[in-house]
Amino acid sequence: MAAKKRSRRASQTRAEKRALLGLLAIFVALGGLLAGAHVWGTAQLVPKLGLDLEGGTQLVLTPQLTGTQKVSQDQLNQARDIIVQRVDANGVSGAEVTTEGGQNIVISMPGTPSRATLDAVRRSSQMQFRAVLVADSTTPATSPTGTGTSTPTGTATTGTSKKKTSGSGASATEKSTSTKAKSVIPQGLRAADSATSTPTGTATGTAATGTATPAATTTPTGTATSGTSGTATPEPWSTDWVTADLQKQLTALDCTDAQTLDSLDTDPAKPLVTCSSDGTEKYILGPVIVDGSSIASASAGYQTNSQGVTTNVVEIQLSFKGAGKQAYIDASKAMVSLSDPNNRMATVLDGQVIVAPAFQSAIPDGNASITGSFTIAEARSLAQQLKFGALPMSFNLQTQTQISPTLGVEQLKLGLIAGLIGLLLVVCYSLLQYRALGLVTVASLVVAASLTYLMLTILGWSTNYRLDMAGVTGCIVAIGITADSFIVYFERVRDEVREGRPLRSAVETGWKRARRTILAADGVNFLAALVLYTLASANVRGFAFTLGLTTIIDLVVVMLFTHPTVALLSHTRFFGGGHPWSGLDPERLGAKTVRYAGRGRVVVDPPAEPKRVPDNEGAVL
């Protein structure tokens, strides 16, 4: 029996030491990550501050209007909501988005935003899917009489080969691919090769799916003819849309002229003459078949092959909804049997083709996978913008000014002083109530504060998290949450001691009972923080984020530090022997006495009454 007890005690000791070593490993990993990101990256050694503590940049966006066009309040509110979603998706930065004068949108962001951030916020990012009617190479050999010249017969080729695709070097070579969940998704768009260009463009207005009559009814010199008066509207992939005027525009189009590309007419009901995003090809595209408003979801990641193995090819997976889904399915069935380049579907973003691969098979479920010349960061940014929807209008950056912090460093100091006062009160209470055991509380608070500091700093580098006054408030509240966990545990242990258990047994039994209470309390706190983070925005999200983060840290500290430390201390003579200053003195706690009364009987004696000493006047104290 004694051997079993020693073996069990040794096993418990090893588990407690492993827990402490696990906590140490977490500190080493976080510290190493922060140090490496600081030396070889752009990480700071202190948390980033929010708009109210550091100041930042104020952007005033004004809508692009033509002629007598006006912006309605509904459009402005819709644009504001979309911009809020895009800003919040970049991290808990505490940015503020408001409207001004019934026309402008004002964005206040901490720090100095990059050009990519500005484009991501204000760009409409409207994606269009159009059929390729004519494709022409932009190499120097291409000329009106050269071999690379396209003809309006619908069989135009590039200056290289018939399998030449868009500037991204994309081609559809597989009929389907397997996702990470190993479910087959037919691919309507696929790029097998990689290029160096990135999809760029300026904001354009919102497109709407639809078709219209051709822009002209004149018959071009080629074999293809446009629709004539009184005839049915051609299908969006029909070469009947190609006119002599469009051929002239294609020949005259300079893919290196950014101003010309910015002014392209992207009317969804008309054909479009445009270039690939890297300028290696130019096209005549049919009217829009499916537009960005029909996108149900968009996600970015690395493509998986038919064996379920993740490759290094970056893709954007799209799923469509409503009439757009059926339109995409119908187009794939009709275009798959056409000759090159008319079997190619161009993906157009802001007026430029980012990829234009050919259909290899019909797409029965209407899911598209776009691969091309983007990095994983660019793909995620694009998918994010498409997922949140296109802005109802395009915006220009009217002004960009620096703003001073609304609270400033002085308010931050006051907040930190308030937190320090709260911390000192908790420490004083712990030392008075639990004596030497209160030192475990102090050490646990130091560990929790260190973990919180490392996490906030790393999140500032990795996800652009910025600590504002609401976040500071969340950290201060966390002191009470952490102290509450310690109090629950310590009181459970003391209750077990009062019941007459030896200290070592009381520590384990008290932990089993306290653990359920701690998990329930922290679970409620985390659920409240999650709901608040989901429903709120701006500063309130900062408070909810820090509250949720510190709740998780509280569990880590209690599990990996507080309990193992108390368990190890219970094996020492000072704590295990119940020293009066240990905070676990059985006599001071009024512990019951358990004794063996013989014949298999165990008797529990009530706590001893305190000694009654008469004073000088005969009264009993």
Coordinates of C-alpha atoms in Angstrom, one line a residue:
M1 CA 0.0 0.0 0.0
A2 CA 2.8 2.4 0.9
A3 CA 4.6 1.6 -2.3
K4 CA 1.5 2.4 -4.3
K5 CA 1.1 5.7 -2.5
R6 CA 4.7 6.6 -3.2
S7 CA 4.3 5.6 -6.9
R8 CA 1.2 7.7 -7.3
R9 CA 2.8 10.6 -5.5
A10 CA 5.9 10.4 -7.8
S11 CA 3.6 10.2 -10.9
Q12 CA 1.7 13.3 -9.7
T13 CA 5.0 15.2 -9.2
R14 CA 6.2 14.3 -12.7
A15 CA 2.8 15.6 -14.1
E16 CA 3.2 18.9 -12.2
K17 CA 6.7 19.4 -13.4
R18 CA 5.6 18.6 -17.0
A19 CA 2.9 21.3 -16.7
L20 CA 5.5 23.9 -15.6
L21 CA 7.9 22.8 -18.4
G22 CA 5.0 23.2 -20.9
L23 CA 4.4 26.7 -19.7
L24 CA 8.1 27.5 -20.0
A25 CA 8.0 26.1 -23.6
I26 CA 5.1 28.5 -24.4
F27 CA 7.2 31.4 -23.1
V28 CA 10.2 30.4 -25.1
A29 CA 8.2 29.9 -28.3
L30 CA 6.4 33.3 -27.9
G31 CA 9.6 35.1 -26.9
G32 CA 11.5 33.5 -29.8
L33 CA 8.8 34.4 -32.3
L34 CA 8.7 38.0 -31.2
A35 CA 12.5 38.3 -31.2
G36 CA 12.8 36.8 -34.6
A37 CA 10.0 39.0 -36.0
H38 CA 11.8 42.0 -34.5
V39 CA 15.2 41.2 -35.9
W40 CA 14.3 39.9 -39.3
G41 CA 10.8 41.4 -39.7
T42 CA 8.9 44.5 -38.8
A43 CA 7.7 43.6 -35.3
Q44 CA 7.9 46.0 -32.5
L45 CA 8.8 45.1 -28.9
V46 CA 5.8 46.9 -27.5
P47 CA 2.1 46.6 -28.4
K48 CA 0.8 48.8 -31.1
L49 CA -1.4 51.6 -29.9
G50 CA -4.9 52.5 -31.2
L51 CA -6.3 55.7 -32.7
D52 CA -7.2 57.2 -29.3
L53 CA -3.7 56.7 -27.9
E54 CA -1.4 57.2 -30.8
G55 CA -3.3 59.2 -33.4
G56 CA -3.4 58.2 -37.0
T57 CA -4.7 59.1 -40.4
Q58 CA -8.1 60.4 -41.5
L59 CA -9.3 59.6 -45.0
V60 CA -12.2 61.4 -46.7
L61 CA -13.6 59.4 -49.6
T62 CA -15.9 61.1 -52.1
P63 CA -18.0 59.1 -54.6
Q64 CA -17.2 59.2 -58.3
L65 CA -20.2 60.8 -60.0
T66 CA -20.8 61.7 -63.6
G67 CA -23.1 64.4 -65.0
T68 CA -26.2 64.8 -62.9
Q69 CA -25.7 61.5 -61.0
K70 CA -26.4 61.7 -57.3
V71 CA -25.7 59.4 -54.4
S72 CA -28.5 58.3 -52.2
Q73 CA -28.4 57.8 -48.5
D74 CA -29.0 54.1 -48.9
Q75 CA -26.0 53.8 -51.2
L76 CA -23.9 55.7 -48.8
N77 CA -24.9 53.6 -45.8
Q78 CA -24.3 50.4 -47.8
A79 CA -20.9 51.6 -48.8
R80 CA -20.1 52.5 -45.2
D81 CA -21.2 49.1 -43.9
I82 CA -19.0 47.3 -46.5
I83 CA -16.0 49.5 -45.7
V84 CA -16.5 48.7 -42.0
Q85 CA -16.4 45.0 -42.8
R86 CA -13.3 45.4 -44.8
V87 CA -11.6 47.5 -42.1
D88 CA -12.6 45.1 -39.3
A89 CA -11.3 42.1 -41.4
N90 CA -7.8 43.6 -41.3
G91 CA -7.6 43.1 -37.5
V92 CA -8.8 44.7 -34.3
S93 CA -7.3 48.1 -35.3
G94 CA -9.9 50.3 -33.7
A95 CA -10.6 52.2 -37.0
E96 CA -13.7 54.4 -37.2
V97 CA -15.9 54.7 -40.3
T98 CA -18.6 57.5 -40.5
T99 CA -20.5 59.4 -43.1
E100 CA -20.2 63.2 -43.6
G101 CA -22.4 65.7 -45.3
G102 CA -24.7 63.0 -46.8
Q103 CA -22.1 62.2 -49.5
N104 CA -18.6 61.6 -48.1
I105 CA -17.3 58.7 -46.0
V106 CA -14.7 59.5 -43.3
I107 CA -12.3 56.7 -42.2
S108 CA -10.0 57.3 -39.2
M109 CA -7.3 54.6 -39.0
P110 CA -4.4 54.4 -36.5
G111 CA -0.9 54.8 -37.9
T112 CA -0.2 55.5 -41.5
P113 CA -2.0 53.1 -43.9
S114 CA -0.2 51.7 -46.8
R115 CA -1.2 52.1 -50.5
A116 CA -2.5 48.5 -50.5
T117 CA -4.7 49.3 -47.5
L118 CA -6.1 52.4 -49.1
D119 CA -6.9 50.4 -52.3
A120 CA -8.5 47.6 -50.4
V121 CA -10.8 49.9 -48.5
R122 CA -12.0 52.1 -51.3
R123 CA -11.9 49.9 -54.4
S124 CA -15.2 48.5 -55.6
S125 CA -13.5 45.2 -56.5
Q126 CA -16.3 44.2 -58.8
M127 CA -15.5 41.0 -60.6
Q128 CA -17.1 40.1 -64.0
F129 CA -17.1 36.9 -66.0
R130 CA -17.1 37.5 -69.7
A131 CA -16.6 35.3 -72.7
V132 CA -13.5 35.8 -74.8
L133 CA -14.5 36.7 -78.4
V134 CA -11.1 37.8 -79.7
A135 CA -7.7 37.4 -78.2
D136 CA -4.6 39.1 -79.5
S137 CA -1.0 39.1 -78.4
T138 CA 0.6 42.5 -77.5
T139 CA 4.2 41.4 -78.4
P140 CA 6.1 43.7 -80.8
A141 CA 5.4 41.3 -83.7
T142 CA 1.7 42.0 -83.5
S143 CA 0.4 44.4 -86.1
P144 CA -2.7 44.9 -88.2
T145 CA -1.1 42.7 -90.9
G146 CA 1.0 40.5 -88.8
T147 CA 0.5 36.9 -87.9
G148 CA -0.7 37.7 -84.5
T149 CA -3.7 39.8 -85.8
S150 CA -7.1 38.4 -84.7
T151 CA -9.9 38.0 -87.1
P152 CA -13.5 38.4 -86.2
T153 CA -14.3 34.8 -87.1
G154 CA -14.1 33.7 -83.5
T155 CA -10.9 31.7 -84.1
A156 CA -8.4 34.4 -83.4
T157 CA -5.1 33.2 -81.9
T158 CA -2.2 34.9 -80.2
G159 CA 1.2 35.4 -81.7
T160 CA 2.4 32.2 -80.1
S161 CA 0.1 29.3 -80.0
K162 CA -3.6 28.5 -79.9
K163 CA -3.3 27.5 -76.3
K164 CA -2.0 30.9 -75.2
T165 CA -4.2 32.3 -72.5
S166 CA -4.3 35.5 -70.5
G167 CA -1.3 37.4 -69.3
S168 CA -1.2 35.4 -66.2
G169 CA -0.1 32.4 -68.3
A170 CA -3.3 30.6 -67.2
S171 CA -4.6 27.5 -68.8
A172 CA -7.3 25.0 -67.8
T173 CA -5.6 21.6 -68.0
E174 CA -7.7 19.6 -65.5
K175 CA -11.4 18.9 -65.3
S176 CA -11.7 18.9 -61.6
T177 CA -9.6 19.2 -58.4
S178 CA -9.9 17.8 -55.0
T179 CA -10.3 20.2 -52.1
K180 CA -8.8 19.8 -48.6
A181 CA -12.0 18.0 -47.6
K182 CA -11.3 15.7 -50.6
S183 CA -14.5 16.6 -52.3
V184 CA -14.3 17.1 -56.1
I185 CA -15.0 20.6 -57.4
P186 CA -15.1 21.0 -61.2
Q187 CA -13.0 23.9 -62.2
G188 CA -14.3 26.4 -64.7
L189 CA -11.2 28.5 -64.3
R190 CA -7.7 27.1 -63.8
A191 CA -4.2 28.5 -64.2
A192 CA -1.4 25.9 -64.4
D193 CA 1.5 28.2 -64.8
S194 CA 2.7 31.1 -62.7
A195 CA 3.6 34.6 -63.8
T196 CA 5.1 37.6 -62.1
S197 CA 2.4 40.2 -62.5
T198 CA -0.2 41.0 -59.9
P199 CA -3.8 41.9 -60.5
T200 CA -4.1 45.6 -60.3
G201 CA -6.7 48.1 -61.4
T202 CA -8.7 51.1 -60.3
A203 CA -12.1 51.2 -58.7
T204 CA -15.1 50.9 -61.1
G205 CA -18.8 51.1 -60.6
T206 CA -21.0 48.2 -59.8
A207 CA -21.8 45.9 -62.6
A208 CA -25.1 44.3 -63.2
T209 CA -25.7 41.1 -65.1
G210 CA -27.5 41.4 -68.3
T211 CA -27.3 41.5 -72.1
A212 CA -28.1 44.2 -74.6
T213 CA -28.1 44.7 -78.3
P214 CA -24.7 45.2 -79.9
A215 CA -23.1 48.6 -79.8
A216 CA -23.2 48.8 -83.6
T217 CA -25.0 47.1 -86.5
T218 CA -22.4 47.5 -89.2
T219 CA -20.9 44.4 -90.7
P220 CA -17.1 44.2 -90.1
T221 CA -14.7 43.1 -92.8
G222 CA -14.3 39.7 -91.3
T223 CA -16.7 36.8 -91.4
A224 CA -18.4 37.5 -88.1
T225 CA -21.3 39.9 -88.2
S226 CA -23.0 41.8 -85.5
G227 CA -26.7 41.5 -84.6
T228 CA -29.0 43.4 -86.9
S229 CA -32.1 45.2 -86.2
G230 CA -35.1 43.0 -85.6
T231 CA -33.0 39.9 -84.8
A232 CA -32.7 38.3 -81.4
T233 CA -30.0 39.4 -79.0
P234 CA -26.9 37.2 -79.5
E235 CA -25.7 35.1 -76.6
P236 CA -22.9 36.7 -74.5
W237 CA -20.3 34.3 -76.0
S238 CA -21.4 34.8 -79.6
T239 CA -18.9 36.4 -82.1
D240 CA -21.9 38.3 -83.5
W241 CA -21.0 41.0 -81.0
V242 CA -17.7 41.7 -82.8
T243 CA -17.9 44.8 -85.0
A244 CA -15.4 46.7 -87.1
D245 CA -15.4 49.5 -84.6
L246 CA -14.4 47.0 -81.8
Q247 CA -11.6 45.6 -84.1
K248 CA -10.3 49.2 -84.5
Q249 CA -10.4 49.7 -80.7
L250 CA -8.5 46.4 -80.2
T251 CA -5.8 47.4 -82.7
A252 CA -5.4 50.9 -81.2
L253 CA -5.4 49.8 -77.5
D254 CA -2.1 50.4 -75.8
C255 CA -1.9 48.1 -72.8
T256 CA 0.9 50.2 -71.3
D257 CA -1.2 53.3 -71.1
A258 CA -2.6 53.3 -67.5
Q259 CA -4.9 56.3 -68.1
T260 CA -6.6 54.5 -71.0
L261 CA -7.1 51.4 -69.0
D262 CA -8.6 53.4 -66.1
S263 CA -11.1 54.9 -68.5
L264 CA -12.4 51.7 -70.1
D265 CA -16.2 51.4 -70.5
T266 CA -17.1 48.4 -68.3
D267 CA -20.8 48.6 -69.0
P268 CA -22.0 45.0 -68.3
A269 CA -24.4 45.0 -71.2
K270 CA -21.8 45.8 -73.8
P271 CA -18.7 44.1 -75.1
L272 CA -15.4 45.2 -73.5
V273 CA -12.0 45.8 -75.2
T274 CA -9.3 45.4 -72.6
C275 CA -6.0 44.0 -71.6
S276 CA -4.7 41.3 -69.3
S277 CA -3.4 42.5 -66.0
D278 CA 0.2 42.0 -67.1
G279 CA -0.3 43.6 -70.5
T280 CA 0.7 40.5 -72.6
E281 CA -2.7 40.1 -74.2
K282 CA -5.6 42.2 -75.2
Y283 CA -9.2 41.0 -75.8
I284 CA -12.6 41.7 -77.1
L285 CA -14.9 40.3 -74.5
G286 CA -18.6 39.7 -74.7
P287 CA -21.2 41.2 -72.3
V288 CA -21.1 40.1 -68.6
I289 CA -22.3 36.6 -68.1
V290 CA -22.0 36.6 -64.3
D291 CA -21.1 39.6 -62.1
G292 CA -19.7 40.0 -58.6
S293 CA -23.1 40.5 -57.0
S294 CA -23.8 36.8 -57.8
I295 CA -20.8 35.6 -55.7
A296 CA -22.1 33.7 -52.7
S297 CA -18.7 33.1 -51.0
A298 CA -15.0 33.5 -51.8
S299 CA -12.0 32.0 -50.1
A300 CA -8.3 31.8 -50.8
G301 CA -5.8 29.1 -50.1
Y302 CA -3.4 26.6 -51.7
Q303 CA -4.8 24.3 -54.3
T304 CA -5.0 20.6 -53.7
N305 CA -4.5 18.0 -56.5
S306 CA -6.6 15.0 -57.3
Q307 CA -4.8 13.0 -54.6
G308 CA -5.7 15.5 -51.9
V309 CA -2.1 16.8 -51.6
T310 CA -1.7 20.5 -51.1
T311 CA 0.3 22.2 -53.8
N312 CA 2.0 25.6 -54.0
V313 CA -0.5 27.0 -56.4
V314 CA -2.6 29.8 -55.0
E315 CA -6.3 29.8 -55.8
I316 CA -9.5 31.7 -55.1
Q317 CA -12.5 29.5 -54.8
L318 CA -15.9 31.1 -55.7
S319 CA -19.4 29.8 -55.4
F320 CA -22.3 31.5 -57.0
K321 CA -25.9 32.1 -56.0
G322 CA -29.3 32.8 -57.6
A323 CA -29.5 33.4 -61.3
G324 CA -25.7 33.9 -61.6
K325 CA -25.1 30.2 -60.7
Q326 CA -27.3 28.9 -63.5
A327 CA -25.9 31.5 -65.9
Y328 CA -22.4 30.2 -65.2
I329 CA -23.5 26.6 -65.7
D330 CA -25.2 27.4 -69.0
A331 CA -22.2 29.3 -70.3
S332 CA -19.8 26.4 -69.5
K333 CA -22.1 23.9 -71.3
A334 CA -22.3 26.2 -74.4
M335 CA -18.6 27.3 -74.5
V336 CA -16.9 24.0 -73.9
S337 CA -17.4 22.9 -77.5
L338 CA -16.2 26.1 -79.1
S339 CA -12.8 26.6 -80.6
D340 CA -10.0 28.6 -79.1
P341 CA -10.3 31.4 -77.9
N342 CA -14.1 31.3 -77.8
N343 CA -14.0 28.5 -75.2
R344 CA -12.3 30.8 -72.7
M345 CA -14.0 32.6 -69.8
A346 CA -12.2 35.8 -68.8
T347 CA -12.3 36.8 -65.1
V348 CA -12.3 40.6 -65.2
L349 CA -11.5 42.7 -62.1
D350 CA -11.8 46.5 -62.3
G351 CA -11.8 46.4 -66.1
Q352 CA -8.7 44.2 -66.6
V353 CA -8.4 40.4 -67.2
I354 CA -6.7 38.6 -64.4
V355 CA -7.0 35.2 -65.9
A356 CA -8.8 33.7 -69.0
P357 CA -8.5 29.9 -69.2
A358 CA -10.4 27.6 -71.4
F359 CA -13.2 25.3 -70.4
Q360 CA -12.2 21.6 -70.5
S361 CA -15.6 20.3 -69.4
A362 CA -19.0 21.6 -68.5
I363 CA -19.3 22.9 -64.9
P364 CA -22.5 21.2 -63.5
D365 CA -22.3 22.8 -60.0
G366 CA -21.2 26.3 -61.0
N367 CA -18.2 26.5 -58.7
A368 CA -15.1 28.3 -60.0
S369 CA -11.5 28.1 -58.9
I370 CA -9.4 31.1 -60.0
T371 CA -5.6 30.6 -60.1
G372 CA -3.1 32.9 -61.6
S373 CA -0.3 35.3 -60.9
F374 CA -1.1 36.3 -57.3
T375 CA 0.6 35.6 -54.0
I376 CA -1.3 34.1 -51.1
A377 CA -1.6 37.5 -49.4
E378 CA -3.0 39.1 -52.6
A379 CA -5.4 36.2 -53.1
R380 CA -6.7 36.5 -49.5
S381 CA -7.1 40.2 -49.9
L382 CA -9.1 39.8 -53.1
A383 CA -11.2 37.0 -51.7
Q384 CA -12.0 39.2 -48.7
Q385 CA -13.2 42.1 -50.8
L386 CA -15.3 39.8 -53.0
K387 CA -16.8 38.1 -50.0
F388 CA -17.9 41.4 -48.5
G389 CA -19.4 42.5 -51.7
A390 CA -18.7 45.3 -54.1
L391 CA -19.2 48.9 -53.2
P392 CA -22.3 50.4 -54.8
M393 CA -20.1 53.1 -56.3
S394 CA -16.4 53.9 -56.7
F395 CA -14.7 56.4 -54.4
N396 CA -11.8 58.8 -54.9
L397 CA -9.5 59.8 -52.0
Q398 CA -10.3 63.5 -51.4
T399 CA -8.1 64.2 -48.5
Q400 CA -5.7 62.4 -46.3
T401 CA -4.6 64.1 -43.0
Q402 CA -2.8 63.2 -39.9
I403 CA -4.9 63.4 -36.7
S404 CA -3.7 63.6 -33.1
P405 CA -4.7 61.1 -30.4
T406 CA -8.0 61.9 -28.8
L407 CA -6.9 60.7 -25.4
G408 CA -3.1 60.8 -25.6
V409 CA -0.3 59.4 -23.6
E410 CA -1.5 61.1 -20.4
Q411 CA -4.8 59.1 -20.4
L412 CA -2.9 55.9 -21.1
K413 CA -0.7 56.7 -18.0
L414 CA -3.8 57.2 -15.9
G415 CA -5.3 53.9 -17.2
L416 CA -2.1 52.1 -16.3
I417 CA -2.0 53.7 -12.9
A418 CA -5.6 52.5 -12.3
G419 CA -4.6 49.0 -13.3
L420 CA -1.6 49.1 -11.0
I421 CA -3.7 50.2 -8.1
G422 CA -6.1 47.4 -8.7
L423 CA -3.2 45.0 -8.9
L424 CA -1.7 46.2 -5.6
L425 CA -5.1 45.8 -3.9
V426 CA -5.4 42.2 -5.1
V427 CA -1.9 41.5 -3.9
C428 CA -2.5 43.0 -0.5
Y429 CA -5.7 41.1 -0.1
S430 CA -4.1 37.8 -1.1
L431 CA -1.2 38.3 1.4
L432 CA -3.6 39.2 4.3
Q433 CA -6.0 36.4 3.5
Y434 CA -3.7 33.6 2.4
R435 CA -0.3 34.8 3.9
A436 CA 2.5 32.9 2.2
L437 CA 0.1 31.2 -0.2
G438 CA -0.7 34.7 -1.5
L439 CA 2.7 34.8 -3.0
V440 CA 1.5 32.2 -5.5
T441 CA -1.2 34.7 -6.5
V442 CA 1.4 37.4 -7.1
A443 CA 3.6 35.0 -9.1
S444 CA 0.5 33.9 -11.1
L445 CA -0.5 37.5 -11.9
V446 CA 3.1 38.2 -13.1
V447 CA 2.9 35.2 -15.4
A448 CA -0.5 36.2 -16.7
A449 CA 0.7 39.8 -17.3
S450 CA 3.8 38.5 -19.2
L451 CA 1.8 36.2 -21.4
T452 CA -0.7 39.0 -22.1
Y453 CA 2.1 41.4 -23.1
L454 CA 3.7 38.9 -25.4
M455 CA 0.4 38.0 -27.1
L456 CA -0.7 41.6 -27.6
T457 CA 2.7 42.5 -29.1
I458 CA 2.8 39.5 -31.4
L459 CA -0.8 40.1 -32.5
G460 CA 0.0 43.7 -33.3
W461 CA 2.7 42.5 -35.6
S462 CA 0.8 39.6 -37.2
T463 CA -2.8 40.8 -37.3
N464 CA -2.5 44.6 -36.9
Y465 CA -4.1 44.4 -33.4
R466 CA -3.9 47.8 -31.7
L467 CA -4.4 48.4 -28.0
D468 CA -6.8 51.3 -27.3
M469 CA -8.3 52.5 -24.0
A470 CA -11.1 50.0 -24.4
G471 CA -8.5 47.2 -24.7
V472 CA -6.6 48.6 -21.6
T473 CA -9.9 48.4 -19.7
G474 CA -10.3 44.8 -20.8
C475 CA -6.8 44.1 -19.4
I476 CA -7.7 45.7 -16.1
V477 CA -10.9 43.7 -15.8
A478 CA -8.8 40.6 -16.4
I479 CA -7.0 41.2 -13.1
G480 CA -10.2 40.5 -11.3
I481 CA -11.0 37.5 -13.4
T482 CA -7.6 36.0 -12.7
A483 CA -7.8 36.7 -9.0
D484 CA -11.2 35.1 -8.9
S485 CA -9.9 31.9 -10.2
F486 CA -7.2 31.8 -7.5
I487 CA -9.6 32.5 -4.8
V488 CA -11.9 29.7 -5.9
Y489 CA -9.0 27.3 -5.9
F490 CA -7.5 28.3 -2.6
E491 CA -10.9 28.3 -0.8
R492 CA -11.6 24.8 -2.1
V493 CA -8.3 23.6 -0.7
R494 CA -8.9 25.3 2.7
D495 CA -12.4 23.7 2.8
E496 CA -10.8 20.3 2.4
V497 CA -8.3 21.1 5.2
R498 CA -11.2 22.1 7.4
E499 CA -12.8 18.7 6.7
G500 CA -9.8 17.1 8.2
R501 CA -7.9 16.0 5.1
P502 CA -4.1 16.1 5.0
L503 CA -2.8 19.0 2.9
R504 CA -1.5 17.0 0.0
S505 CA -4.9 15.2 -0.4
A506 CA -6.7 18.5 0.1
V507 CA -4.8 20.1 -2.7
E508 CA -5.8 17.4 -5.2
T509 CA -9.4 17.1 -4.0
G510 CA -9.8 20.8 -3.9
W511 CA -8.4 21.2 -7.4
K512 CA -10.8 18.6 -8.9
R513 CA -13.8 20.5 -7.4
A514 CA -12.4 24.0 -8.2
R515 CA -11.6 23.1 -11.8
R516 CA -15.2 22.7 -12.7
T517 CA -16.1 26.0 -11.2
I518 CA -13.2 27.8 -12.9
L519 CA -14.0 26.3 -16.3
A520 CA -17.7 27.3 -16.0
A521 CA -16.9 30.9 -14.9
D522 CA -14.3 31.4 -17.7
G523 CA -16.5 29.8 -20.2
V524 CA -19.3 32.3 -19.5
N525 CA -16.8 35.2 -19.7
F526 CA -15.4 33.9 -23.0
L527 CA -18.9 33.4 -24.5
A528 CA -19.8 37.0 -23.5
A529 CA -16.6 38.3 -25.1
L530 CA -17.2 36.3 -28.3
V531 CA -20.8 37.6 -28.7
L532 CA -19.7 41.2 -28.0
Y533 CA -16.8 40.9 -30.5
T534 CA -19.1 39.4 -33.2
L535 CA -21.9 42.1 -32.8
A536 CA -19.8 45.1 -32.1
S537 CA -17.2 47.2 -34.0
A538 CA -14.4 49.6 -33.5
N539 CA -13.5 50.3 -29.8
V540 CA -16.0 47.8 -28.4
R541 CA -14.4 45.0 -30.4
G542 CA -11.1 46.0 -28.8
F543 CA -12.5 45.5 -25.3
A544 CA -14.2 42.2 -26.2
F545 CA -11.0 40.9 -27.8
T546 CA -8.8 41.6 -24.8
L547 CA -11.4 40.2 -22.5
G548 CA -11.6 37.0 -24.5
L549 CA -7.8 36.8 -24.8
T550 CA -7.1 37.3 -21.1
T551 CA -9.8 34.7 -20.2
I552 CA -7.9 32.1 -22.2
I553 CA -4.7 33.2 -20.6
D554 CA -6.3 32.8 -17.2
L555 CA -7.1 29.2 -17.9
V556 CA -3.6 28.5 -19.2
V557 CA -2.0 30.1 -16.0
V558 CA -4.3 28.3 -13.6
M559 CA -3.8 24.9 -15.3
L560 CA -0.1 25.1 -16.1
F561 CA 1.2 27.3 -13.2
T562 CA -1.0 27.9 -10.2
H563 CA -2.2 24.3 -9.6
P564 CA 1.2 22.7 -10.3
T565 CA 3.0 25.2 -8.0
V566 CA 0.6 24.7 -5.1
A567 CA 0.8 20.9 -5.5
L568 CA 4.6 21.1 -5.4
L569 CA 4.6 23.4 -2.4
S570 CA 2.3 20.9 -0.6
H571 CA 5.3 18.5 -0.5
T572 CA 7.4 21.0 1.4
R573 CA 7.7 21.1 5.1
F574 CA 6.6 24.7 5.4
F575 CA 3.3 24.3 3.5
G576 CA 2.7 20.6 3.9
G577 CA 3.3 20.8 7.6
G578 CA 0.7 23.6 8.0
H579 CA 3.0 26.4 9.2
P580 CA 1.0 29.2 10.8
W581 CA 2.3 31.6 8.1
S582 CA 1.6 29.2 5.2
G583 CA -2.1 30.1 5.0
L584 CA -2.9 26.5 5.4
D585 CA -2.6 26.0 9.2
P586 CA -5.3 23.4 10.2
E587 CA -5.7 24.9 13.6
R588 CA -6.2 28.4 12.3
L589 CA -8.7 27.1 9.8
G590 CA -10.6 25.2 12.4
A591 CA -9.9 21.8 10.9
K592 CA -11.8 18.8 12.2
T593 CA -9.7 16.0 13.8
V594 CA -10.0 12.6 12.3
R595 CA -8.9 9.7 14.6
Y596 CA -9.1 6.0 14.8
A597 CA -11.3 4.9 17.6
G598 CA -10.6 1.1 17.3
R599 CA -12.6 -1.8 16.0
G600 CA -12.6 -0.2 12.5
R601 CA -14.3 3.0 13.7
V602 CA -13.1 6.5 12.6
V603 CA -14.3 9.4 14.6
V604 CA -14.3 13.0 13.4
D605 CA -13.9 15.5 16.3
P606 CA -15.3 19.0 15.9
P607 CA -12.8 21.9 15.8
A608 CA -11.3 22.8 19.1
E609 CA -12.9 25.7 20.9
P610 CA -10.6 28.8 21.2
K611 CA -9.1 29.2 24.6
R612 CA -11.2 31.5 26.9
V613 CA -9.0 33.8 29.0
P614 CA -10.7 35.9 31.8
D615 CA -9.7 39.6 31.8
N616 CA -9.0 41.6 34.9
E617 CA -12.7 42.3 35.6
G618 CA -13.7 38.6 35.5
A619 CA -15.2 38.8 32.0
V620 CA -14.4 35.9 29.7
L621 CA -12.7 36.7 26.4

